[in-house]
Coordinates of C-alpha atoms and ligand atoms in Angstrom, one line a residue:
X1 CA -37.0 0.0 -20.6
X2 CA -33.9 -1.9 -19.5
X3 CA -33.7 -5.6 -20.0
X4 CA -34.2 -7.9 -17.0
X5 CA -31.9 -10.6 -15.7
X6 CA -32.7 -13.4 -13.2
X7 CA -30.3 -14.3 -10.5
X8 CA -30.1 -17.6 -8.7
X9 CA -31.2 -18.1 -5.1
X10 CA -27.6 -18.0 -3.9
X11 CA -27.1 -14.8 -5.9
X12 CA -30.2 -13.2 -4.5
X13 CA -29.2 -14.2 -0.9
X14 CA -25.8 -12.4 -1.5
X15 CA -27.5 -9.3 -2.7
X16 CA -29.9 -9.3 0.2
X17 CA -26.9 -9.8 2.5
X18 CA -25.6 -6.4 1.4
X19 CA -23.0 -7.4 -1.2
X20 CA -23.7 -5.8 -4.6
X21 CA -21.8 -8.4 -6.8
X22 CA -23.4 -11.3 -8.7
X23 CA -21.0 -13.9 -10.1
X24 CA -21.4 -15.6 -13.5
X25 CA -22.5 -18.9 -12.0
X26 CA -25.3 -17.1 -10.1
X27 CA -27.1 -15.5 -13.0
X28 CA -29.0 -16.9 -16.0
X29 CA -26.9 -17.1 -19.2
X30 CA -27.6 -14.1 -21.4
X31 CA -26.1 -12.4 -24.4
X32 CA -27.1 -9.0 -23.2
X33 CA -24.8 -6.1 -24.0
X34 CA -23.0 -4.2 -21.2
X35 CA -25.2 -1.6 -19.4
X36 CA -28.1 -1.1 -17.0
X37 CA -30.4 -4.0 -16.2
X38 CA -33.4 -4.8 -14.0
X39 CA -32.6 -7.6 -11.6
X40 CA -35.1 -10.2 -10.3
X41 CA -34.9 -13.6 -8.5
X42 CA -35.9 -16.9 -10.1
X43 CA -39.4 -16.5 -8.9
X44 CA -39.7 -13.1 -10.6
X45 CA -39.4 -11.0 -7.5
X46 CA -37.8 -7.6 -8.2
X47 CA -34.4 -7.1 -6.5
X48 CA -33.1 -3.9 -8.0
X49 CA -31.2 -2.2 -10.8
X50 CA -27.6 -2.9 -11.7
X51 CA -25.0 -2.8 -14.4
X52 CA -24.3 -5.8 -16.6
X53 CA -20.7 -6.8 -17.5
X54 CA -20.9 -9.6 -20.2
X55 CA -17.3 -10.7 -20.0
X56 CA -16.6 -10.4 -16.4
X57 CA -16.7 -13.2 -13.7
X58 CA -18.6 -10.6 -11.8
X59 CA -21.5 -10.3 -14.2
X60 CA -23.6 -7.9 -12.4
X61 CA -23.2 -5.1 -9.8
X62 CA -26.3 -3.9 -8.1
X63 CA -26.7 -0.1 -7.9
X64 CA -29.9 0.2 -6.0
X65 CA -32.8 -2.0 -4.7
X66 CA -35.2 0.7 -5.9
X67 CA -37.1 0.5 -9.2
X68 CA -35.6 3.6 -10.8
X69 CA -34.2 4.8 -14.1
X70 CA -30.4 4.8 -14.1
X71 CA -29.9 8.0 -16.0
X72 CA -27.7 11.1 -15.7
X73 CA -29.9 12.6 -13.0
X74 CA -29.6 9.4 -10.9
X75 CA -25.8 9.5 -11.1
X76 CA -25.8 13.2 -10.2
X77 CA -27.9 12.6 -7.2
X78 CA -25.7 9.7 -5.9
X79 CA -22.5 11.8 -6.5
X80 CA -24.1 14.7 -4.6
X81 CA -24.8 12.4 -1.7
X82 CA -21.2 11.3 -1.6
X83 CA -20.1 14.9 -1.7
X84 CA -22.4 15.8 1.2
X85 CA -21.0 12.9 3.3
X86 CA -17.5 14.6 3.0
X87 CA -18.6 17.9 4.3
X88 CA -16.6 17.4 7.5
X89 CA -13.3 16.8 5.8
X90 CA -10.4 18.8 7.2
X91 CA -10.9 22.3 6.0
X92 CA -8.4 23.4 3.4
X93 CA -8.0 19.8 2.0
X94 CA -8.0 20.1 -1.8
X95 CA -7.2 16.5 -2.7
X96 CA -9.6 13.8 -1.6
X97 CA -11.7 10.9 -2.8
X98 CA -15.2 12.0 -3.7
X99 CA -16.6 8.5 -4.7
X100 CA -15.0 5.3 -3.4
X101 CA -16.9 2.8 -5.6
X102 CA -18.7 0.1 -3.5
X103 CA -17.8 2.1 -0.4
X104 CA -20.2 4.9 -1.7
X105 CA -22.8 2.6 -3.2
X106 CA -21.4 3.2 -6.7
X107 CA -19.7 0.0 -7.7
X108 CA -16.8 0.4 -10.2
X109 CA -16.7 4.2 -10.0
X110 CA -13.8 6.1 -8.5
X111 CA -13.7 9.9 -8.5
X112 CA -10.8 11.8 -6.9
X113 CA -10.7 15.6 -6.7
X114 CA -7.3 17.4 -7.0
X115 CA -8.0 21.1 -6.7
X116 CA -10.2 22.2 -9.6
X117 CA -9.7 18.9 -11.5
X118 CA -11.1 15.5 -11.1
X119 CA -9.7 12.1 -12.0
X120 CA -12.1 9.3 -12.7
X121 CA -11.8 5.6 -13.0
X122 CA -14.5 3.5 -14.8
X123 CA -13.6 0.0 -13.8
X124 CA -16.2 -2.2 -15.5
X125 CA -17.8 -2.8 -18.9
X126 CA -21.2 -2.0 -17.2
X127 CA -20.2 1.4 -16.2
X128 CA -18.2 2.1 -19.3
X129 CA -21.4 1.5 -21.3
X130 CA -23.0 4.5 -19.5
X131 CA -20.0 6.7 -19.4
X132 CA -21.8 9.5 -21.2
X133 CA -24.3 9.8 -18.3
X134 CA -21.7 9.3 -15.6
X135 CA -19.3 12.0 -17.0
X136 CA -22.3 14.4 -17.6
X137 CA -23.3 13.9 -13.9
X138 CA -19.7 14.5 -12.7
X139 CA -19.6 17.7 -14.8
X140 CA -22.8 19.1 -13.4
X141 CA -22.4 18.0 -9.8
X142 CA -18.7 18.7 -9.3
X143 CA -18.1 21.5 -11.9
X144 CA -14.4 20.6 -12.4
X145 CA -12.1 22.6 -14.6
X146 CA -11.3 19.3 -16.4
X147 CA -11.8 15.6 -16.1
X148 CA -9.0 13.0 -16.6
X149 CA -10.0 9.4 -17.1
X150 CA -7.4 7.1 -15.5
X151 CA -8.7 4.0 -17.2
X152 CA -5.3 2.4 -17.0
X153 CA -6.2 0.2 -14.0
X154 CA -5.4 -3.4 -14.8
X155 CA -8.7 -4.7 -13.4
X156 CA -10.3 -3.4 -16.6
X157 CA -8.7 -6.3 -18.4
X158 CA -11.0 -8.8 -16.6
X159 CA -13.8 -6.9 -18.2
X160 CA -12.5 -7.0 -21.7
X161 CA -11.8 -3.3 -21.7
X162 CA -8.7 -1.5 -23.0
X163 CA -6.4 0.5 -20.7
X164 CA -6.2 4.2 -21.5
X165 CA -5.7 7.6 -20.0
X166 CA -7.9 10.3 -21.6
X167 CA -8.6 13.9 -20.9
X168 CA -12.3 14.8 -21.2
X169 CA -13.7 18.4 -21.0
X170 CA -11.0 20.9 -20.6
X171 CA -7.3 20.7 -20.5
X172 CA -5.8 18.8 -17.5
X173 CA -2.3 19.7 -16.5
X174 CA 0.5 17.2 -15.9
X175 CA 0.7 18.2 -12.2
X176 CA -1.6 20.1 -9.9
X177 CA -0.5 21.7 -6.6
X178 CA -2.8 20.6 -3.8
X179 CA -3.1 21.1 -0.1
X180 CA -3.7 18.8 2.9
X181 CA -3.9 20.8 6.1
X182 CA -0.6 22.5 6.4
X183 CA 1.1 20.5 3.7
X184 CA 1.3 21.3 -0.1
X185 CA 2.3 18.8 -2.7
X186 CA 2.3 18.2 -6.5
X187 CA -0.2 15.5 -7.6
X188 CA 0.9 14.0 -10.9
X189 CA -2.5 13.1 -12.4
X190 CA -1.3 11.2 -15.4
X191 CA 1.8 9.4 -14.2
X192 CA 1.3 9.1 -10.4
X193 CA 0.3 5.9 -8.8
X194 CA -3.5 5.2 -8.5
X195 CA -5.0 8.5 -9.6
X196 CA -2.0 10.7 -8.7
X197 CA -1.5 10.2 -5.0
X198 CA -2.2 7.8 -2.1
X199 CA -5.2 9.7 -0.8
X200 CA -6.1 6.8 1.4
X201 CA -3.2 7.6 3.7
X202 CA -4.1 11.2 4.3
X203 CA -5.4 10.8 7.8
X204 CA -2.4 8.7 8.8
X205 CA 0.0 11.3 7.4
X206 CA -1.7 13.9 9.5
X207 CA -1.6 11.6 12.5
X208 CA 2.2 11.3 12.0
X209 CA 2.5 15.0 11.7
X210 CA 1.1 15.2 15.2
X211 CA 3.2 12.4 16.8
X212 CA 6.5 12.7 15.1
X213 CA 9.6 13.8 17.0
X214 CA 13.3 13.5 17.2
X215 CA 14.9 11.5 14.4
X216 CA 12.3 10.1 12.0
X217 CA 12.4 7.4 9.3
X218 CA 9.9 7.1 6.4
X219 CA 10.3 3.8 4.6
X220 CA 8.6 3.5 1.2
X221 CA 8.1 7.2 1.0
X222 CA 7.0 7.4 -2.6
X223 CA 6.5 11.2 -3.2
X224 CA 7.5 12.0 0.3
X225 CA 4.2 12.7 2.0
X226 CA 4.8 11.0 5.4
X227 CA 8.3 12.5 5.5
X228 CA 7.1 16.0 4.7
X229 CA 4.3 15.8 7.3
X230 CA 6.8 14.5 9.9
X231 CA 9.4 17.1 9.1
X232 CA 7.1 19.7 10.8
X233 CA 7.9 18.3 14.2
X234 CA 10.8 15.9 13.9
X235 CA 14.4 17.2 14.1
X236 CA 15.3 15.3 10.9
X237 CA 13.8 12.7 8.6
X238 CA 15.4 10.0 6.5
X239 CA 13.1 8.9 3.7
X240 CA 13.7 5.8 1.6
X241 CA 12.3 4.6 -1.7
X242 CA 13.6 2.5 -4.5
X243 CA 12.1 4.7 -7.2
X244 CA 14.3 7.6 -8.4
X245 CA 11.4 9.4 -10.2
X246 CA 9.3 9.2 -7.1
X247 CA 12.1 10.8 -5.1
X248 CA 12.5 13.6 -7.6
X249 CA 8.8 14.5 -7.0
X250 CA 9.4 14.1 -3.2
X251 CA 12.2 16.7 -3.4
X252 CA 10.0 19.1 -5.4
X253 CA 7.2 18.5 -2.8
X254 CA 9.6 19.2 0.1
X255 CA 10.4 22.6 -1.5
X256 CA 6.8 23.6 -1.2
X257 CA 6.9 23.1 2.5
X258 CA 8.6 24.3 5.6
X259 CA 10.1 21.9 8.2
X260 CA 13.2 20.2 9.4
X261 CA 15.8 18.6 7.0
X262 CA 14.8 15.5 5.0
X263 CA 17.4 13.2 3.5
X264 CA 16.1 11.3 0.5
X265 CA 17.7 7.9 0.0
X266 CA 17.2 5.8 -3.1
X267 CA 17.6 2.2 -2.0
X268 CA 15.9 -1.2 -1.6
X269 CA 14.1 -0.9 1.7
X270 CA 15.0 -4.4 2.8
X271 CA 18.7 -3.7 2.3
X272 CA 18.5 -0.3 3.8
X273 CA 16.7 -1.5 6.9
X274 CA 19.2 -4.4 7.4
X275 CA 22.2 -2.1 7.1
X276 CA 20.6 0.5 9.5
X277 CA 19.8 -2.2 12.0
X278 CA 23.3 -3.7 11.6
X279 CA 24.7 -0.3 12.4
X280 CA 22.4 -0.1 15.5
X281 CA 20.7 3.0 14.2
X282 CA 18.0 4.4 16.4
X283 CA 14.9 6.4 15.5
X284 CA 12.2 8.1 17.5
X285 CA 9.6 7.8 14.9
X286 CA 9.3 5.3 12.0
X287 CA 6.7 4.8 9.2
X288 CA 6.5 1.6 7.2
X289 CA 4.1 2.0 4.3
X290 CA 5.1 -0.7 1.8
X291 CA 3.3 -1.6 -1.5
X292 CA 0.9 -4.6 -1.4
X293 CA 3.2 -7.5 -0.8
X294 CA 0.3 -10.0 -1.4
X295 CA -1.2 -9.3 -4.8
X296 CA -3.1 -12.7 -4.6
X297 CA -4.3 -15.1 -2.0
X298 CA -1.4 -17.5 -2.8
X299 CA 1.1 -14.8 -2.0
X300 CA -0.1 -14.3 1.6
X301 CA 2.5 -16.5 3.4
X302 CA 5.4 -14.9 1.6
X303 CA 4.0 -11.5 2.1
X304 CA 3.7 -12.1 5.9
X305 CA 7.4 -13.1 6.0
X306 CA 8.2 -9.8 4.2
X307 CA 6.1 -7.7 6.6
X308 CA 7.6 -9.4 9.6
X309 CA 11.1 -8.8 8.4
X310 CA 10.7 -5.1 8.0
X311 CA 8.6 -4.7 11.1
X312 CA 11.1 -6.6 13.3
X313 CA 13.9 -4.4 12.0
X314 CA 11.8 -1.2 12.7
X315 CA 10.9 -2.3 16.2
X316 CA 14.5 -3.1 17.0
X317 CA 15.5 0.4 15.9
X318 CA 13.0 2.3 17.9
X319 CA 14.5 4.5 20.6
X320 CA 13.0 4.1 24.1
X321 CA 9.5 5.6 23.9
X322 CA 9.7 5.7 20.1
X323 CA 6.7 5.1 17.8
X324 CA 6.2 3.1 14.7
X325 CA 3.3 3.5 12.3
X326 CA 3.1 0.3 10.3
X327 CA 0.7 -0.3 7.4
X328 CA -0.4 -3.0 4.9
X329 CA -2.5 -2.3 1.8
X330 CA -2.7 -6.0 0.9
X331 CA -6.4 -6.8 0.6
X332 CA -5.5 -10.5 1.0
X333 CA -3.8 -9.9 4.3
X334 CA -6.6 -9.5 6.9
X335 CA -6.3 -7.1 9.8
X336 CA -6.2 -10.1 12.1
X337 CA -3.3 -11.7 10.3
X338 CA -1.5 -8.4 10.1
X339 CA -1.8 -7.9 13.9
X340 CA -0.6 -11.5 14.5
X341 CA 2.5 -10.8 12.3
X342 CA 3.1 -7.6 14.3
X343 CA 2.7 -9.4 17.7
X344 CA 5.2 -12.0 16.4
X345 CA 7.7 -9.3 15.4
X346 CA 7.2 -7.7 18.8
X347 CA 8.0 -11.0 20.6
X348 CA 11.1 -11.5 18.5
X349 CA 12.2 -7.9 19.1
X350 CA 12.5 -8.5 22.9
X351 CA 10.9 -5.1 23.4
X352 CA 7.6 -4.3 25.2
X353 CA 5.5 -3.0 22.4
X354 CA 2.3 -1.1 23.2
X355 CA -0.5 -0.9 20.6
X356 CA -1.6 2.8 20.8
X357 CA -4.0 2.9 17.9
X358 CA -5.4 0.9 15.0
X359 CA -5.7 2.8 11.8
X360 CA -7.2 2.3 8.3
X361 CA -7.9 4.1 5.2
X362 CA -8.9 7.8 5.4
X363 CA -12.7 8.3 5.9
X364 CA -13.2 9.5 2.3
X365 CA -12.5 5.8 1.4
X366 CA -15.5 4.3 3.3
X367 CA -15.5 0.6 4.2
X368 CA -18.8 -1.2 4.0
X369 CA -19.0 -4.0 6.6
X370 CA -20.9 -6.4 4.2
X371 CA -18.4 -5.7 1.3
X372 CA -15.0 -6.8 2.5
X373 CA -13.5 -5.7 -0.9
X374 CA -14.1 -2.1 0.1
X375 CA -11.5 -2.4 2.9
X376 CA -7.8 -3.0 2.2
X377 CA -5.6 -0.6 4.2
X378 CA -4.8 -1.5 7.8
X379 CA -2.2 -0.3 10.1
X380 CA -1.2 0.2 13.7
X381 CA 0.6 2.9 15.7
X382 CA 2.7 1.2 18.3
X383 CA 5.2 2.5 21.0
X384 CA 8.3 0.7 22.3
X385 CA 8.8 1.2 26.0
Ligands
SAH401 N1 4.0 6.2 1.7 C1 3.6 6.6 0.4 C2 3.1 5.5 -0.4 C3 4.0 4.4 -0.6 S1 3.6 3.4 -2.1 C4 2.5 7.7 0.6 O1 2.0 7.9 1.7 O2 2.2 8.4 -0.4 C5 4.9 2.3 -2.0 C6 6.3 2.8 -2.4 O3 7.2 1.7 -2.2 C7 6.5 3.2 -3.9 O4 6.9 4.5 -3.9 C8 7.5 2.2 -4.4 O5 8.5 2.8 -5.3 C9 8.2 1.8 -3.2 N2 8.9 0.5 -3.2 C10 8.4 -0.7 -3.6 N3 9.2 -1.7 -3.3 C11 10.3 -1.1 -2.7 C12 11.5 -1.7 -2.1 N4 11.8 -2.9 -2.2 N5 12.3 -0.8 -1.5 C13 12.1 0.5 -1.5 N6 10.9 1.1 -2.0 C14 10.1 0.2 -2.6

């Protein structure tokens, strides 16, 4: 029988409003160890079952409002439901997110599939305490050839947890060749960003494969995925990143694929965009996919200035009829503020800019409307007349 914790009225209201987190100030003090708990309100009414994190500001994350036992079978069923929701994924896609934490009703759990292997993140002390059940459920429901734990995400520090990368069950190679539609690439499971690749951009990469033409530019290319997708239709692609190791992988990825020529340029994007703009360069298709410029709320104004600078340069360099896909993965920069920034860049560019499509994270990264933290990636496809 799991221990029970009582949450304040404010905490209970939040849970009932569809957000699974309870903060330290909204729960009775307790010296419970990390792990599953039953949750009730101050009047004793049952609210659900969750995972307790004794050192975190977010003390409790609700898993379910049902009165159930959180055991291996429960995890396996929830994972199977997440798998079933992804049945419509583009056929032939071998790299995708199977469980997107809160987005799939499984707070603190990320599971990404790369071919036969899965990469898992256990992001809180609560879920770390039940890792045996979670890993058992992953093994039985996904049958991977190997599981890699990428527990090197810095959020684990807020939970008092160590950062580590560990292979569990089976040997996991350094790199795995995966496929997205017509594109093949190497996922570097141990050393790549996040769990090996930016799976959240898959749908947008495929969108750019469809719309790219003429001379294309991919700024912040990382391991080259937008560039390689665009090279299928564009005459040529210039791809820019400041990381030499990322560009080495990008070159290796390009070799797995057909398509027009790609020039890889190691440079600071701000400098490169300035010098291209100064030279009056023109592109028919541009992608801007920078890292999160705002890592905290305090950094939002500076981030917006950075976004505006690169977007203004990109808009100025669009050939007539050219398209720009511009993205922000800063959680702290809302979609509304991002679009305000883009409108302001459009005004300064002196061009007539048409919003063709709003985009977000791929649909294997579901966003829950009552959980704003499940949504971070926003973007827009615009056309310059
Ligand atoms: N577009 C990629 C993901 C980009 S991640 C994809 O779809 O997979 C952000 C990238 O920006 C990283 O590769 C990082 O090396 C690069 N980067 C960060 N700051 C930069 C800068 N000032 N100039 C150029 N590249 C930068």
